Amino acid sequence: MWAQTLSGPYRFEQVEIAAPDPDRLPPRHVLLATRAGAICGSDLPNFRGGLWPHPAAEDGWGATRAPGFPMHEIVGEVVASRHPDHSPGDLVVGWASMFDGIAELVVTDGDGLAGYDAGLPPTTAVLLQPLACVLYAVEQLGDVSGRSVAVIGQGPIGLLFSSVLKDRGAARVTGVDPVDRSDVAQVFGVDETVTARAERWAGRLSDADRPSVVVEAVGHQISTLAPALDAVAFGGQVLYFGVPDDPIYPFDMMTFLRKNLTLRSGVALERRRVLADAGSYLAAHPELRESYVTHVHPVADVQTAFGAAVAPRPGQLKIAVDMT
């Protein structure tokens, strides 16, 4: 089978490797024929040649050249299954559990997959996996109705947070990003678009303007957690969603203490449930189908797709890869 593999920083090459044996699937795993994938911000550190937490690394951290890596947002057709809820021929969306989704066939944990509306093109259905992550994270915040909220980072994940928080009843949603996202603000429920770095925005807030919830949706650097703590109102919540590249972050404990804040983080659990919830959310918000995935590249052009993803710009949101 074919697979794309990183041969060095910023450089993919296609290789031919042995296909997985359907008779040797681990319990509760499935073999998928991939149809589409999408690039997440957490895929990009390895593309650049940096270090990132990876399940196959012996110490938990490291760059890898494993075939198919790095991609975990996938859509595919079940070829073989040892999972009771998935059968050959099923169309599913979810996680490539070893982050090796840029390949013709992928073995993955069936608990991270769910069916989806077969009327969706696979390159549209990819949005259900990040949406599921956001829905789970917003659940952890509790009732946000009537609250003022802010989302630092208005890339593909941050805009989904803006949409879901507004849908859950937030009175005002502020989106903060140095890239101008005013063209899609209305679609994603953003009431105020701030085109600036987070620290500049936070430094100009009056006490009356401080949001009660701040979501950090950038990750991969240490500069945005402090502005989130600075910006949030007394007694508020900060959700750190962005994936860290560093194991230890500087943290302003005095601000955290004196403002009586709550800091939340974590990965998405109950994945099959929240994938189903994502399908329901998308059905209720059909405008996202046309707005979220802005660029689709054939898998042979995956290097160009990743090259675009590392350079955010107006008009570019989610980048999908067509595996067919």
PDB file of C-alpha atoms in Angstrom:
ATOM      1  CA  MET A   1       0.000   0.000   0.000  1.00  0.00           C
ATOM      2  CA  TRP A   2       1.059   3.628  -0.311  1.00  0.00           C
ATOM      3  CA  ALA A   3       1.850   5.942   2.559  1.00  0.00           C
ATOM      4  CA  GLN A   4       3.300   9.403   2.872  1.00  0.00           C
ATOM      5  CA  THR A   5       6.201   9.756   5.266  1.00  0.00           C
ATOM      6  CA  LEU A   6       8.313  12.635   6.513  1.00  0.00           C
ATOM      7  CA  SER A   7      11.807  12.247   5.122  1.00  0.00           C
ATOM      8  CA  GLY A   8      12.932  15.420   6.894  1.00  0.00           C
ATOM      9  CA  PRO A   9      11.577  18.773   8.088  1.00  0.00           C
ATOM     10  CA  TYR A  10       8.989  20.198   5.675  1.00  0.00           C
ATOM     11  CA  ARG A  11       9.448  17.256   3.292  1.00  0.00           C
ATOM     12  CA  PHE A  12       7.154  14.317   2.541  1.00  0.00           C
ATOM     13  CA  GLU A  13       7.777  11.401   0.240  1.00  0.00           C
ATOM     14  CA  GLN A  14       5.469   8.625  -0.860  1.00  0.00           C
ATOM     15  CA  VAL A  15       6.584   5.092  -0.001  1.00  0.00           C
ATOM     16  CA  GLU A  16       5.281   1.589  -0.594  1.00  0.00           C
ATOM     17  CA  ILE A  17       4.964  -0.521   2.551  1.00  0.00           C
ATOM     18  CA  ALA A  18       3.360  -3.818   3.531  1.00  0.00           C
ATOM     19  CA  ALA A  19      -0.387  -3.556   4.124  1.00  0.00           C
ATOM     20  CA  PRO A  20      -1.704  -4.448   7.601  1.00  0.00           C
ATOM     21  CA  ASP A  21      -2.957  -8.024   7.968  1.00  0.00           C
ATOM     22  CA  PRO A  22      -6.730  -7.938   8.662  1.00  0.00           C
ATOM     23  CA  ASP A  23      -6.410 -11.204  10.589  1.00  0.00           C
ATOM     24  CA  ARG A  24      -4.025  -9.644  13.112  1.00  0.00           C
ATOM     25  CA  LEU A  25      -6.116  -6.694  14.259  1.00  0.00           C
ATOM     26  CA  PRO A  26      -5.964  -6.013  18.013  1.00  0.00           C
ATOM     27  CA  PRO A  27      -9.243  -6.330  19.915  1.00  0.00           C
ATOM     28  CA  ARG A  28     -11.675  -3.407  19.352  1.00  0.00           C
ATOM     29  CA  HIS A  29      -9.602  -2.146  16.417  1.00  0.00           C
ATOM     30  CA  VAL A  30     -10.578  -1.722  12.786  1.00  0.00           C
ATOM     31  CA  LEU A  31      -8.788  -1.550   9.462  1.00  0.00           C
ATOM     32  CA  LEU A  32      -9.805   1.519   7.468  1.00  0.00           C
ATOM     33  CA  ALA A  33      -9.406   2.411   3.830  1.00  0.00           C
ATOM     34  CA  THR A  34      -8.852   6.141   4.159  1.00  0.00           C
ATOM     35  CA  ARG A  35     -11.006   8.540   2.162  1.00  0.00           C
ATOM     36  CA  ALA A  36      -9.930  11.908   3.561  1.00  0.00           C
ATOM     37  CA  GLY A  37      -7.932  13.511   6.325  1.00  0.00           C
ATOM     38  CA  ALA A  38      -7.438  16.990   7.700  1.00  0.00           C
ATOM     39  CA  ILE A  39      -4.509  18.878   9.164  1.00  0.00           C
ATOM     40  CA  CYS A  40      -4.644  19.806  12.847  1.00  0.00           C
ATOM     41  CA  GLY A  41      -2.327  22.315  14.477  1.00  0.00           C
ATOM     42  CA  SER A  42      -0.998  19.452  16.587  1.00  0.00           C
ATOM     43  CA  ASP A  43       0.281  17.774  13.398  1.00  0.00           C
ATOM     44  CA  LEU A  44       2.513  20.697  12.471  1.00  0.00           C
ATOM     45  CA  PRO A  45       5.406  20.497  14.982  1.00  0.00           C
ATOM     46  CA  ASN A  46       6.629  17.245  13.460  1.00  0.00           C
ATOM     47  CA  PHE A  47       6.268  18.657   9.947  1.00  0.00           C
ATOM     48  CA  ARG A  48       8.608  21.438  11.039  1.00  0.00           C
ATOM     49  CA  GLY A  49      11.030  18.901  12.493  1.00  0.00           C
ATOM     50  CA  GLY A  50      10.280  19.648  16.140  1.00  0.00           C
ATOM     51  CA  LEU A  51       9.322  17.450  19.056  1.00  0.00           C
ATOM     52  CA  TRP A  52       5.777  16.584  20.014  1.00  0.00           C
ATOM     53  CA  PRO A  53       4.124  13.993  22.291  1.00  0.00           C
ATOM     54  CA  HIS A  54       3.695  10.858  20.193  1.00  0.00           C
ATOM     55  CA  PRO A  55       2.280   7.505  21.310  1.00  0.00           C
ATOM     56  CA  ALA A  56       4.936   5.503  19.456  1.00  0.00           C
ATOM     57  CA  ALA A  57       7.930   7.334  20.930  1.00  0.00           C
ATOM     58  CA  GLU A  58       9.704   5.407  23.693  1.00  0.00           C
ATOM     59  CA  ASP A  59       9.961   8.438  25.961  1.00  0.00           C
ATOM     60  CA  GLY A  60       6.616   9.897  24.862  1.00  0.00           C
ATOM     61  CA  TRP A  61       8.287  12.784  23.028  1.00  0.00           C
ATOM     62  CA  GLY A  62       9.998  12.956  19.698  1.00  0.00           C
ATOM     63  CA  ALA A  63       9.867  13.458  15.975  1.00  0.00           C
ATOM     64  CA  THR A  64       9.076  10.371  13.957  1.00  0.00           C
ATOM     65  CA  ARG A  65       9.255   9.264  10.344  1.00  0.00           C
ATOM     66  CA  ALA A  66       6.697   6.476  10.763  1.00  0.00           C
ATOM     67  CA  PRO A  67       4.686   5.977   7.550  1.00  0.00           C
ATOM     68  CA  GLY A  68       1.438   7.929   7.597  1.00  0.00           C
ATOM     69  CA  PHE A  69       2.543  10.307  10.351  1.00  0.00           C
ATOM     70  CA  PRO A  70       1.478  13.000  11.271  1.00  0.00           C
ATOM     71  CA  MET A  71      -2.307  12.999  10.827  1.00  0.00           C
ATOM     72  CA  HIS A  72      -5.097  11.859  13.145  1.00  0.00           C
ATOM     73  CA  GLU A  73      -8.278  13.470  11.758  1.00  0.00           C
ATOM     74  CA  ILE A  74      -9.568  10.887   9.295  1.00  0.00           C
ATOM     75  CA  VAL A  75     -12.575   9.644   7.351  1.00  0.00           C
ATOM     76  CA  GLY A  76     -12.622   6.150   5.928  1.00  0.00           C
ATOM     77  CA  GLU A  77     -14.415   2.932   5.085  1.00  0.00           C
ATOM     78  CA  VAL A  78     -14.131  -0.072   7.374  1.00  0.00           C
ATOM     79  CA  VAL A  79     -12.351  -2.944   5.606  1.00  0.00           C
ATOM     80  CA  ALA A  80     -12.087  -5.331   8.574  1.00  0.00           C
ATOM     81  CA  SER A  81     -13.148  -5.056  12.196  1.00  0.00           C
ATOM     82  CA  ARG A  82     -12.679  -6.562  15.637  1.00  0.00           C
ATOM     83  CA  HIS A  83     -14.958  -3.927  17.151  1.00  0.00           C
ATOM     84  CA  PRO A  84     -18.573  -4.920  17.889  1.00  0.00           C
ATOM     85  CA  ASP A  85     -20.020  -1.641  16.599  1.00  0.00           C
ATOM     86  CA  HIS A  86     -18.165  -1.410  13.273  1.00  0.00           C
ATOM     87  CA  SER A  87     -18.597  -3.662  10.250  1.00  0.00           C
ATOM     88  CA  PRO A  88     -16.927  -3.852   6.820  1.00  0.00           C
ATOM     89  CA  GLY A  89     -18.417  -1.242   4.519  1.00  0.00           C
ATOM     90  CA  ASP A  90     -19.234   1.253   7.288  1.00  0.00           C
ATOM     91  CA  LEU A  91     -18.265   4.857   6.611  1.00  0.00           C
ATOM     92  CA  VAL A  92     -16.707   6.377   9.731  1.00  0.00           C
ATOM     93  CA  VAL A  93     -15.001   9.522  10.976  1.00  0.00           C
ATOM     94  CA  GLY A  94     -12.738  10.110  13.935  1.00  0.00           C
ATOM     95  CA  TRP A  95      -9.229   9.498  15.196  1.00  0.00           C
ATOM     96  CA  ALA A  96      -6.297   7.636  13.703  1.00  0.00           C
ATOM     97  CA  SER A  97      -5.115   6.501  17.115  1.00  0.00           C
ATOM     98  CA  MET A  98      -1.427   6.273  16.129  1.00  0.00           C
ATOM     99  CA  PHE A  99      -1.517   9.585  14.214  1.00  0.00           C
ATOM    100  CA  ASP A 100      -0.597   7.696  11.024  1.00  0.00           C
ATOM    101  CA  GLY A 101      -3.534   8.681   8.832  1.00  0.00           C
ATOM    102  CA  ILE A 102      -1.715   9.689   5.629  1.00  0.00           C
ATOM    103  CA  ALA A 103      -1.845   6.168   4.248  1.00  0.00           C
ATOM    104  CA  GLU A 104      -3.989   3.961   2.069  1.00  0.00           C
ATOM    105  CA  LEU A 105      -4.924   1.698   5.000  1.00  0.00           C
ATOM    106  CA  VAL A 106      -4.880   2.506   8.714  1.00  0.00           C
ATOM    107  CA  VAL A 107      -5.340   0.347  11.811  1.00  0.00           C
ATOM    108  CA  THR A 108      -7.049   2.336  14.546  1.00  0.00           C
ATOM    109  CA  ASP A 109      -9.017   2.015  17.772  1.00  0.00           C
ATOM    110  CA  GLY A 110     -12.700   1.640  16.938  1.00  0.00           C
ATOM    111  CA  ASP A 111     -13.699   3.468  20.121  1.00  0.00           C
ATOM    112  CA  GLY A 112     -12.497   6.670  18.438  1.00  0.00           C
ATOM    113  CA  LEU A 113     -14.730   6.273  15.374  1.00  0.00           C
ATOM    114  CA  ALA A 114     -18.398   6.837  14.601  1.00  0.00           C
ATOM    115  CA  GLY A 115     -20.637   6.760  11.571  1.00  0.00           C
ATOM    116  CA  TYR A 116     -21.641   9.982   9.848  1.00  0.00           C
ATOM    117  CA  ASP A 117     -24.131  11.273   7.294  1.00  0.00           C
ATOM    118  CA  ALA A 118     -23.067   9.512   4.102  1.00  0.00           C
ATOM    119  CA  GLY A 119     -24.379  12.473   2.133  1.00  0.00           C
ATOM    120  CA  LEU A 120     -21.386  14.503   3.285  1.00  0.00           C
ATOM    121  CA  PRO A 121     -18.303  14.386   1.075  1.00  0.00           C
ATOM    122  CA  PRO A 122     -15.400  12.865   3.043  1.00  0.00           C
ATOM    123  CA  THR A 123     -13.461  16.130   2.736  1.00  0.00           C
ATOM    124  CA  THR A 124     -16.363  17.877   4.497  1.00  0.00           C
ATOM    125  CA  ALA A 125     -16.975  15.128   7.063  1.00  0.00           C
ATOM    126  CA  VAL A 126     -13.434  15.634   8.403  1.00  0.00           C
ATOM    127  CA  LEU A 127     -14.732  18.634  10.360  1.00  0.00           C
ATOM    128  CA  LEU A 128     -16.642  16.296  12.688  1.00  0.00           C
ATOM    129  CA  GLN A 129     -13.520  15.171  14.562  1.00  0.00           C
ATOM    130  CA  PRO A 130     -12.323  18.651  15.654  1.00  0.00           C
ATOM    131  CA  LEU A 131     -15.933  19.641  16.307  1.00  0.00           C
ATOM    132  CA  ALA A 132     -16.295  16.628  18.617  1.00  0.00           C
ATOM    133  CA  CYS A 133     -13.211  17.748  20.555  1.00  0.00           C
ATOM    134  CA  VAL A 134     -14.632  21.245  20.972  1.00  0.00           C
ATOM    135  CA  LEU A 135     -18.062  19.999  22.046  1.00  0.00           C
ATOM    136  CA  TYR A 136     -16.486  17.839  24.748  1.00  0.00           C
ATOM    137  CA  ALA A 137     -14.297  20.709  25.978  1.00  0.00           C
ATOM    138  CA  VAL A 138     -17.220  23.147  26.174  1.00  0.00           C
ATOM    139  CA  GLU A 139     -19.151  20.594  28.240  1.00  0.00           C
ATOM    140  CA  GLN A 140     -16.417  20.856  30.874  1.00  0.00           C
ATOM    141  CA  LEU A 141     -17.070  24.590  31.259  1.00  0.00           C
ATOM    142  CA  GLY A 142     -20.620  24.054  32.483  1.00  0.00           C
ATOM    143  CA  ASP A 143     -23.398  26.520  31.765  1.00  0.00           C
ATOM    144  CA  VAL A 144     -22.102  29.483  29.748  1.00  0.00           C
ATOM    145  CA  SER A 145     -25.492  31.017  28.990  1.00  0.00           C
ATOM    146  CA  GLY A 146     -25.487  34.753  29.457  1.00  0.00           C
ATOM    147  CA  ARG A 147     -21.706  34.850  29.903  1.00  0.00           C
ATOM    148  CA  SER A 148     -19.151  36.973  28.107  1.00  0.00           C
ATOM    149  CA  VAL A 149     -16.495  34.691  26.598  1.00  0.00           C
ATOM    150  CA  ALA A 150     -13.318  35.161  24.600  1.00  0.00           C
ATOM    151  CA  VAL A 151     -11.407  32.742  22.394  1.00  0.00           C
ATOM    152  CA  ILE A 152      -7.702  33.361  21.864  1.00  0.00           C
ATOM    153  CA  GLY A 153      -6.871  31.958  18.452  1.00  0.00           C
ATOM    154  CA  GLN A 154      -9.380  32.059  15.613  1.00  0.00           C
ATOM    155  CA  GLY A 155      -7.984  29.326  13.451  1.00  0.00           C
ATOM    156  CA  PRO A 156     -10.021  26.212  12.641  1.00  0.00           C
ATOM    157  CA  ILE A 157     -10.303  25.117  16.290  1.00  0.00           C
ATOM    158  CA  GLY A 158     -10.840  28.571  17.768  1.00  0.00           C
ATOM    159  CA  LEU A 159     -13.653  29.356  15.348  1.00  0.00           C
ATOM    160  CA  LEU A 160     -15.413  26.122  16.308  1.00  0.00           C
ATOM    161  CA  PHE A 161     -15.160  27.199  19.953  1.00  0.00           C
ATOM    162  CA  SER A 162     -16.706  30.539  19.027  1.00  0.00           C
ATOM    163  CA  SER A 163     -19.559  28.797  17.243  1.00  0.00           C
ATOM    164  CA  VAL A 164     -20.297  26.283  20.001  1.00  0.00           C
ATOM    165  CA  LEU A 165     -20.040  28.822  22.829  1.00  0.00           C
ATOM    166  CA  LYS A 166     -22.464  31.126  21.042  1.00  0.00           C
ATOM    167  CA  ASP A 167     -24.808  28.216  20.388  1.00  0.00           C
ATOM    168  CA  ARG A 168     -24.643  27.284  24.087  1.00  0.00           C
ATOM    169  CA  GLY A 169     -25.956  30.706  25.019  1.00  0.00           C
ATOM    170  CA  ALA A 170     -22.914  32.935  25.519  1.00  0.00           C
ATOM    171  CA  ALA A 171     -24.089  36.538  25.492  1.00  0.00           C
ATOM    172  CA  ARG A 172     -20.963  37.864  23.804  1.00  0.00           C
ATOM    173  CA  VAL A 173     -18.149  36.057  21.988  1.00  0.00           C
ATOM    174  CA  THR A 174     -14.867  37.839  21.333  1.00  0.00           C
ATOM    175  CA  GLY A 175     -12.395  36.250  18.919  1.00  0.00           C
ATOM    176  CA  VAL A 176      -8.743  37.257  19.246  1.00  0.00           C
ATOM    177  CA  ASP A 177      -6.166  36.505  16.553  1.00  0.00           C
ATOM    178  CA  PRO A 178      -3.419  38.414  14.733  1.00  0.00           C
ATOM    179  CA  VAL A 179      -4.906  37.046  11.484  1.00  0.00           C
ATOM    180  CA  ASP A 180      -7.993  38.970  10.392  1.00  0.00           C
ATOM    181  CA  ARG A 181     -11.032  36.659  10.636  1.00  0.00           C
ATOM    182  CA  SER A 182     -13.712  39.321  10.236  1.00  0.00           C
ATOM    183  CA  ASP A 183     -14.881  37.725   6.978  1.00  0.00           C
ATOM    184  CA  VAL A 184     -16.164  34.621   8.799  1.00  0.00           C
ATOM    185  CA  ALA A 185     -17.041  36.137  12.186  1.00  0.00           C
ATOM    186  CA  GLN A 186     -20.802  36.097  11.618  1.00  0.00           C
ATOM    187  CA  VAL A 187     -20.843  32.484  10.404  1.00  0.00           C
ATOM    188  CA  PHE A 188     -19.050  31.306  13.561  1.00  0.00           C
ATOM    189  CA  GLY A 189     -20.967  33.410  16.074  1.00  0.00           C
ATOM    190  CA  VAL A 190     -18.224  35.941  16.823  1.00  0.00           C
ATOM    191  CA  ASP A 191     -19.636  39.241  18.101  1.00  0.00           C
ATOM    192  CA  GLU A 192     -16.323  41.096  18.265  1.00  0.00           C
ATOM    193  CA  THR A 193     -13.252  40.357  16.160  1.00  0.00           C
ATOM    194  CA  VAL A 194      -9.965  41.557  17.631  1.00  0.00           C
ATOM    195  CA  THR A 195      -7.116  41.451  15.130  1.00  0.00           C
ATOM    196  CA  ALA A 196      -4.177  41.625  17.513  1.00  0.00           C
ATOM    197  CA  ARG A 197      -1.854  39.518  19.607  1.00  0.00           C
ATOM    198  CA  ALA A 198      -3.384  38.214  22.821  1.00  0.00           C
ATOM    199  CA  GLU A 199      -1.170  40.209  25.173  1.00  0.00           C
ATOM    200  CA  ARG A 200      -2.039  43.469  23.406  1.00  0.00           C
ATOM    201  CA  TRP A 201      -5.760  42.726  23.667  1.00  0.00           C
ATOM    202  CA  ALA A 202      -5.565  41.666  27.320  1.00  0.00           C
ATOM    203  CA  GLY A 203      -3.541  44.727  28.281  1.00  0.00           C
ATOM    204  CA  ARG A 204      -6.238  47.092  27.044  1.00  0.00           C
ATOM    205  CA  LEU A 205      -9.231  45.552  28.792  1.00  0.00           C
ATOM    206  CA  SER A 206     -11.074  47.443  31.502  1.00  0.00           C
ATOM    207  CA  ASP A 207     -12.474  45.463  34.428  1.00  0.00           C
ATOM    208  CA  ALA A 208     -15.969  45.898  33.018  1.00  0.00           C
ATOM    209  CA  ASP A 209     -14.931  44.313  29.704  1.00  0.00           C
ATOM    210  CA  ARG A 210     -13.238  41.210  31.099  1.00  0.00           C
ATOM    211  CA  PRO A 211     -14.839  37.952  29.910  1.00  0.00           C
ATOM    212  CA  SER A 212     -15.851  35.355  32.473  1.00  0.00           C
ATOM    213  CA  VAL A 213     -14.508  32.545  30.261  1.00  0.00           C
ATOM    214  CA  VAL A 214     -11.342  32.606  28.160  1.00  0.00           C
ATOM    215  CA  VAL A 215     -10.398  29.739  25.853  1.00  0.00           C
ATOM    216  CA  GLU A 216      -6.780  29.392  24.747  1.00  0.00           C
ATOM    217  CA  ALA A 217      -7.044  27.686  21.338  1.00  0.00           C
ATOM    218  CA  VAL A 218      -3.546  28.307  19.993  1.00  0.00           C
ATOM    219  CA  GLY A 219      -1.070  26.062  21.804  1.00  0.00           C
ATOM    220  CA  HIS A 220       2.443  25.107  20.692  1.00  0.00           C
ATOM    221  CA  GLN A 221       4.076  28.094  22.412  1.00  0.00           C
ATOM    222  CA  ILE A 222       4.121  29.587  25.883  1.00  0.00           C
ATOM    223  CA  SER A 223       3.070  33.179  25.220  1.00  0.00           C
ATOM    224  CA  THR A 224      -0.740  32.992  25.278  1.00  0.00           C
ATOM    225  CA  LEU A 225      -1.493  31.456  28.686  1.00  0.00           C
ATOM    226  CA  ALA A 226      -0.450  34.588  30.602  1.00  0.00           C
ATOM    227  CA  PRO A 227      -2.757  36.912  28.583  1.00  0.00           C
ATOM    228  CA  ALA A 228      -5.618  34.478  29.179  1.00  0.00           C
ATOM    229  CA  LEU A 229      -5.089  34.788  32.949  1.00  0.00           C
ATOM    230  CA  ASP A 230      -4.725  38.554  32.677  1.00  0.00           C
ATOM    231  CA  ALA A 231      -7.873  38.973  30.596  1.00  0.00           C
ATOM    232  CA  VAL A 232     -10.372  36.802  32.450  1.00  0.00           C
ATOM    233  CA  ALA A 233     -12.691  38.330  35.034  1.00  0.00           C
ATOM    234  CA  PHE A 234     -12.471  37.678  38.761  1.00  0.00           C
ATOM    235  CA  GLY A 235     -13.802  34.191  39.545  1.00  0.00           C
ATOM    236  CA  GLY A 236     -13.689  33.195  35.891  1.00  0.00           C
ATOM    237  CA  GLN A 237     -12.494  30.139  34.001  1.00  0.00           C
ATOM    238  CA  VAL A 238      -9.590  29.633  31.604  1.00  0.00           C
ATOM    239  CA  LEU A 239      -9.734  26.604  29.315  1.00  0.00           C
ATOM    240  CA  TYR A 240      -6.299  25.721  27.969  1.00  0.00           C
ATOM    241  CA  PHE A 241      -7.134  23.702  24.866  1.00  0.00           C
ATOM    242  CA  GLY A 242      -4.082  24.333  22.683  1.00  0.00           C
ATOM    243  CA  VAL A 243      -1.627  21.434  22.684  1.00  0.00           C
ATOM    244  CA  PRO A 244       1.635  22.247  24.519  1.00  0.00           C
ATOM    245  CA  ASP A 245       4.980  21.707  22.827  1.00  0.00           C
ATOM    246  CA  ASP A 246       6.782  22.216  26.138  1.00  0.00           C
ATOM    247  CA  PRO A 247       6.255  20.027  29.212  1.00  0.00           C
ATOM    248  CA  ILE A 248       6.517  22.984  31.629  1.00  0.00           C
ATOM    249  CA  TYR A 249       4.928  26.422  31.130  1.00  0.00           C
ATOM    250  CA  PRO A 250       5.512  29.629  33.117  1.00  0.00           C
ATOM    251  CA  PHE A 251       2.394  30.292  35.170  1.00  0.00           C
ATOM    252  CA  ASP A 252       1.416  33.446  37.050  1.00  0.00           C
ATOM    253  CA  MET A 253       0.274  31.804  40.283  1.00  0.00           C
ATOM    254  CA  MET A 254      -0.348  35.125  42.047  1.00  0.00           C
ATOM    255  CA  THR A 255      -2.811  36.277  39.380  1.00  0.00           C
ATOM    256  CA  PHE A 256      -4.431  32.850  39.437  1.00  0.00           C
ATOM    257  CA  LEU A 257      -4.778  33.006  43.229  1.00  0.00           C
ATOM    258  CA  ARG A 258      -5.921  36.585  43.678  1.00  0.00           C
ATOM    259  CA  LYS A 259      -8.510  36.402  40.901  1.00  0.00           C
ATOM    260  CA  ASN A 260      -9.976  33.143  42.269  1.00  0.00           C
ATOM    261  CA  LEU A 261      -9.696  31.501  38.870  1.00  0.00           C
ATOM    262  CA  THR A 262     -10.327  27.998  37.571  1.00  0.00           C
ATOM    263  CA  LEU A 263      -7.947  26.507  34.986  1.00  0.00           C
ATOM    264  CA  ARG A 264      -9.200  23.602  32.893  1.00  0.00           C
ATOM    265  CA  SER A 265      -7.563  21.403  30.277  1.00  0.00           C
ATOM    266  CA  GLY A 266      -7.666  17.848  28.983  1.00  0.00           C
ATOM    267  CA  VAL A 267      -8.230  15.662  25.950  1.00  0.00           C
ATOM    268  CA  ALA A 268     -11.575  14.548  24.525  1.00  0.00           C
ATOM    269  CA  LEU A 269     -13.046  11.443  26.130  1.00  0.00           C
ATOM    270  CA  GLU A 270     -16.245   9.542  25.225  1.00  0.00           C
ATOM    271  CA  ARG A 271     -15.205   9.923  21.621  1.00  0.00           C
ATOM    272  CA  ARG A 272     -17.941   7.947  19.922  1.00  0.00           C
ATOM    273  CA  ARG A 273     -20.594   9.918  21.808  1.00  0.00           C
ATOM    274  CA  VAL A 274     -19.163  13.325  20.990  1.00  0.00           C
ATOM    275  CA  LEU A 275     -18.635  12.365  17.339  1.00  0.00           C
ATOM    276  CA  ALA A 276     -22.353  11.578  17.196  1.00  0.00           C
ATOM    277  CA  ASP A 277     -23.046  14.922  18.906  1.00  0.00           C
ATOM    278  CA  ALA A 278     -20.887  16.608  16.284  1.00  0.00           C
ATOM    279  CA  GLY A 279     -23.009  15.095  13.542  1.00  0.00           C
ATOM    280  CA  SER A 280     -26.146  16.491  15.191  1.00  0.00           C
ATOM    281  CA  TYR A 281     -24.513  19.900  15.631  1.00  0.00           C
ATOM    282  CA  LEU A 282     -23.508  20.040  11.968  1.00  0.00           C
ATOM    283  CA  ALA A 283     -27.027  19.084  10.885  1.00  0.00           C
ATOM    284  CA  ALA A 284     -28.326  22.017  12.951  1.00  0.00           C
ATOM    285  CA  HIS A 285     -25.656  24.376  11.561  1.00  0.00           C
ATOM    286  CA  PRO A 286     -25.397  23.556   7.848  1.00  0.00           C
ATOM    287  CA  GLU A 287     -23.575  26.824   7.171  1.00  0.00           C
ATOM    288  CA  LEU A 288     -20.433  25.225   8.605  1.00  0.00           C
ATOM    289  CA  ARG A 289     -20.345  22.715   5.747  1.00  0.00           C
ATOM    290  CA  GLU A 290     -19.404  25.411   3.249  1.00  0.00           C
ATOM    291  CA  SER A 291     -17.335  27.631   5.523  1.00  0.00           C
ATOM    292  CA  TYR A 292     -15.032  25.409   7.550  1.00  0.00           C
ATOM    293  CA  VAL A 293     -12.948  23.459   5.025  1.00  0.00           C
ATOM    294  CA  THR A 294     -11.537  26.109   2.716  1.00  0.00           C
ATOM    295  CA  HIS A 295      -8.824  24.157   0.882  1.00  0.00           C
ATOM    296  CA  VAL A 296      -8.639  20.555  -0.334  1.00  0.00           C
ATOM    297  CA  HIS A 297      -5.420  19.012  -1.650  1.00  0.00           C
ATOM    298  CA  PRO A 298      -4.906  15.604  -3.253  1.00  0.00           C
ATOM    299  CA  VAL A 299      -2.762  13.328  -1.105  1.00  0.00           C
ATOM    300  CA  ALA A 300       0.012  13.450  -3.700  1.00  0.00           C
ATOM    301  CA  ASP A 301       0.236  17.155  -2.860  1.00  0.00           C
ATOM    302  CA  VAL A 302       0.276  16.678   0.928  1.00  0.00           C
ATOM    303  CA  GLN A 303       3.526  18.638   1.290  1.00  0.00           C
ATOM    304  CA  THR A 304       1.860  21.727  -0.191  1.00  0.00           C
ATOM    305  CA  ALA A 305      -1.122  21.220   2.121  1.00  0.00           C
ATOM    306  CA  PHE A 306       1.092  21.164   5.216  1.00  0.00           C
ATOM    307  CA  GLY A 307       3.145  24.068   3.890  1.00  0.00           C
ATOM    308  CA  ALA A 308      -0.018  26.143   3.705  1.00  0.00           C
ATOM    309  CA  ALA A 309      -1.153  25.043   7.162  1.00  0.00           C
ATOM    310  CA  VAL A 310       1.988  26.389   8.835  1.00  0.00           C
ATOM    311  CA  ALA A 311       1.283  29.853   7.394  1.00  0.00           C
ATOM    312  CA  PRO A 312      -2.208  30.984   8.538  1.00  0.00           C
ATOM    313  CA  ARG A 313      -3.741  33.759   6.471  1.00  0.00           C
ATOM    314  CA  PRO A 314      -7.130  35.394   5.882  1.00  0.00           C
ATOM    315  CA  GLY A 315      -9.468  33.174   3.894  1.00  0.00           C
ATOM    316  CA  GLN A 316      -7.716  29.955   4.943  1.00  0.00           C
ATOM    317  CA  LEU A 317      -9.315  27.793   7.613  1.00  0.00           C
ATOM    318  CA  LYS A 318      -9.315  23.990   7.636  1.00  0.00           C
ATOM    319  CA  ILE A 319      -7.128  22.227   5.085  1.00  0.00           C
ATOM    320  CA  ALA A 320      -8.304  18.770   4.026  1.00  0.00           C
ATOM    321  CA  VAL A 321      -6.486  16.044   2.122  1.00  0.00           C
ATOM    322  CA  ASP A 322      -8.339  13.887  -0.407  1.00  0.00           C
ATOM    323  CA  MET A 323      -7.109  10.280  -0.113  1.00  0.00           C
ATOM    324  CA  THR A 324      -9.246   8.801  -2.899  1.00  0.00           C
TER     325      THR A 324
END
